[in-house]
Coordinates of C-alpha atoms in Angstrom, one line a residue:
X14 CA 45.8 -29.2 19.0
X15 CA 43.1 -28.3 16.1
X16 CA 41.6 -31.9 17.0
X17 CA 41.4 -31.3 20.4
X18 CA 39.8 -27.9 20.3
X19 CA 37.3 -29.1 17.6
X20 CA 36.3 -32.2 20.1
X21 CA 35.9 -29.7 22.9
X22 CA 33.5 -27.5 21.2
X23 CA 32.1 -30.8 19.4
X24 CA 31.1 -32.3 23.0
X25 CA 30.0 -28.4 24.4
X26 CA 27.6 -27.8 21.0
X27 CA 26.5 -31.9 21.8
X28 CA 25.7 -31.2 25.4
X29 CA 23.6 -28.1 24.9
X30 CA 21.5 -29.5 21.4
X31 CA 21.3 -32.6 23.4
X32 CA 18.8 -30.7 25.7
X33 CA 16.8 -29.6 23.2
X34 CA 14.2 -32.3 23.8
X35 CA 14.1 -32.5 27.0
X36 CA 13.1 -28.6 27.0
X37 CA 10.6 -29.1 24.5
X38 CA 8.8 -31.7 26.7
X39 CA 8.7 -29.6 29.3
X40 CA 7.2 -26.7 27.6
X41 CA 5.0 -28.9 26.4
X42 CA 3.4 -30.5 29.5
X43 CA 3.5 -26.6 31.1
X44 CA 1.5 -25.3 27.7
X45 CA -1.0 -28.5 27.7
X46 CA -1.5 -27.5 31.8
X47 CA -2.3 -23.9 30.8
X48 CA -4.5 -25.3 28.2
X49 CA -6.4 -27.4 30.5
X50 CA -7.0 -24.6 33.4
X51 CA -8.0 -22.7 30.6
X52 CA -10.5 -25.0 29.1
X53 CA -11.8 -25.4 32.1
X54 CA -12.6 -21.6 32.8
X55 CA -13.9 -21.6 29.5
X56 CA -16.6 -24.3 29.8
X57 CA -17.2 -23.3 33.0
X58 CA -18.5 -20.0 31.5
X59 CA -19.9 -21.6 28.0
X60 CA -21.9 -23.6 31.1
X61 CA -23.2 -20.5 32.7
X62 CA -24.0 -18.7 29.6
X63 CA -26.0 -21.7 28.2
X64 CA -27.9 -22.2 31.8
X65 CA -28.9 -18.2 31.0
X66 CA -29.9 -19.2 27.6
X67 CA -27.2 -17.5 25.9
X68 CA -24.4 -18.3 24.2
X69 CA -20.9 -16.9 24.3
X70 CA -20.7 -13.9 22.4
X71 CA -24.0 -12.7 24.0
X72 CA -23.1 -13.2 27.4
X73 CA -20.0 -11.6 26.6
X74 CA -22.1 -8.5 25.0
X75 CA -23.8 -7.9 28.3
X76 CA -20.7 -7.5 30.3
X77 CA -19.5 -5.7 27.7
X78 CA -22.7 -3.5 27.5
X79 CA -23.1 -2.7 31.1
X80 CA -22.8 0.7 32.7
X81 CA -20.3 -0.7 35.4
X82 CA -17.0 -0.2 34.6
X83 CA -16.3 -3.5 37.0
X84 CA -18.6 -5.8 34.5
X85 CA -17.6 -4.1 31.5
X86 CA -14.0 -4.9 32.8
X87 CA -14.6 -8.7 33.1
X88 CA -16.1 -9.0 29.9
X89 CA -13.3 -7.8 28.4
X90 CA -11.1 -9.8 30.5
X91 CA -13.3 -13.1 29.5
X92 CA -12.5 -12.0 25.5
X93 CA -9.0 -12.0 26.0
X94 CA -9.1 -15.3 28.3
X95 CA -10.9 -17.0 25.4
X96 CA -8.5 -15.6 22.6
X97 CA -5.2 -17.0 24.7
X98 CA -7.3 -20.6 25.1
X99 CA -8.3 -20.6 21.4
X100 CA -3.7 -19.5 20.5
X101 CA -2.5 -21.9 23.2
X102 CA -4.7 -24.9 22.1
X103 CA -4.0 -24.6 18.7
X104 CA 0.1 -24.2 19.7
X105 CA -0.4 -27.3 21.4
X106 CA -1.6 -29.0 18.3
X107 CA 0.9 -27.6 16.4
X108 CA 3.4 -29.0 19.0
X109 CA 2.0 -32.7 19.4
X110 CA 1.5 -32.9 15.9
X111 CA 5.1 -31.7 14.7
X112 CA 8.2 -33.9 14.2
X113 CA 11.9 -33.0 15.9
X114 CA 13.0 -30.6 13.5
X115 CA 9.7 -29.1 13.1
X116 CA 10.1 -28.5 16.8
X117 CA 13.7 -27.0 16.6
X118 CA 12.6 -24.8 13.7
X119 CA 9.9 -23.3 16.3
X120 CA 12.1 -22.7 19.0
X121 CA 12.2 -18.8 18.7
X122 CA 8.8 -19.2 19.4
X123 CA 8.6 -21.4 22.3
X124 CA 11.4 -18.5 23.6
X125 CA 9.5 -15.6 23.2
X126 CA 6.0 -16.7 25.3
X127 CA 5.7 -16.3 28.6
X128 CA 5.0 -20.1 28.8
X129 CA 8.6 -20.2 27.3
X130 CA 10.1 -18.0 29.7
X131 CA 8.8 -19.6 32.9
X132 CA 10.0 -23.1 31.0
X133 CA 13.8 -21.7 30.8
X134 CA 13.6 -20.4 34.9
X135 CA 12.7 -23.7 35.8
X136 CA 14.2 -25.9 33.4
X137 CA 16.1 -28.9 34.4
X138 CA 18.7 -30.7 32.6
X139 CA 18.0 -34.2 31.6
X140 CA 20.5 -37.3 29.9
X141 CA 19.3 -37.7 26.7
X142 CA 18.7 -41.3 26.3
X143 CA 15.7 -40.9 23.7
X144 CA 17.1 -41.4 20.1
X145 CA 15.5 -38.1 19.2
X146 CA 17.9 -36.8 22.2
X147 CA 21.2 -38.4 20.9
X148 CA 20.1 -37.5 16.9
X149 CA 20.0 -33.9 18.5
X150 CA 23.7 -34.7 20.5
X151 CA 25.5 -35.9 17.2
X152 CA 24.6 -33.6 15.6
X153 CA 25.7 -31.2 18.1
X154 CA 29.0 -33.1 18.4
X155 CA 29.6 -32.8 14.5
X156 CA 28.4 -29.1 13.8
X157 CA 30.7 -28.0 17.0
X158 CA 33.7 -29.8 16.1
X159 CA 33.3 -28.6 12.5
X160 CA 33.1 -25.2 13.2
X161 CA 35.6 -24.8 15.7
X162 CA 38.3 -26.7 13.4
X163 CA 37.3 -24.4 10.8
X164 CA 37.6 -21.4 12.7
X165 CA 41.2 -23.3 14.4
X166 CA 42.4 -23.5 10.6
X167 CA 41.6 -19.8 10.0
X168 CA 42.8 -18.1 12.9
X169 CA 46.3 -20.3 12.7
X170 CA 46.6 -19.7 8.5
X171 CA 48.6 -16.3 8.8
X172 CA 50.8 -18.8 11.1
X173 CA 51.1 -21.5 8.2
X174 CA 52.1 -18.9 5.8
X175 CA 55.1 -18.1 7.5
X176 CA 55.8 -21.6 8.2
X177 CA 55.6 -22.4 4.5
X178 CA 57.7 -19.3 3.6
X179 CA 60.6 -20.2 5.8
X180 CA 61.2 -24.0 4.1
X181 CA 61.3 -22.4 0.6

């Protein structure tokens, strides 16, 4: 019965770390298509600045310095659309650049962004057929099944004892 049990959360804890990769892929393809829209709105206003002779932080420093709240508004609005380009491209690198555990130990983080978020309402479930997939599925397999014999053998051991007891 123990062995049983431990299999069954052995194949759950395999199923769900098995998917792992496949939702790190697609956080990574929706993060590197943010980057890219953003990169583009970005150069598109690095463009406009330089055509005005200015760079960014002086183009910036006029919206920021005009009397209209509407400019003043937008410059503000360009600041923080250049601070999430300049976070999420260096994410990105962090991401292309990291191996598989690197990328499990970052998971909170992937979580906790609204890139993550949108990633989990849309994820889709995939086979894992990569080796990093079934790596990710043993290991699963092996950390369910141990814990839930574990926890089999302590939850039957006030049983045992009584078992024990009776043959002496």
């Amino acid at each position: 019965m123990r062995r049983m049990i431990a299999g069954i959360g052995g194949l759950g804890l395999a199923l769900v770390l098995s998917q792992f990769p496949e939702y790190a892929q697609q956080y990574t393809q929706r993060l590197g298509g943010a980057v890219d829209e953003l990169r583009v709105i970005t150069e598109d206003f690095d463009r406009a600045a330089a055509e005005g002779g200015l760079d960014r932080a002086t183009a910036l420093g006029r919206y920021e310095a005009s009397n209209d709240d509407f400019l003043a508004g937008r410059g503000t609005s360009m600041s923080a659309t250049f601070q999430r380009y300049e976070q999420l491209s260096a994410t990105l690198a962090r991401i292309e650049n990291a191996d598989a555990i690197e990328r499990f130990q970052a998971l909170p983080a992937y979580l906790d962004s609204d890139i993550g978020q949108r990633t989990l309402e849309s994820y889709k479930p995939a086979v894992p057929v990569t080796l990093e997939g079934i790596l990710y599925a043993g290991g699963g397999f092996i950390l369910g099944y141990l814990a839930l014999s574990g926890l089999w053998r302590f939850v039957t051991l006030p049983f045992r004892r009584r078992r024990y007891a009776a043959y002496r």
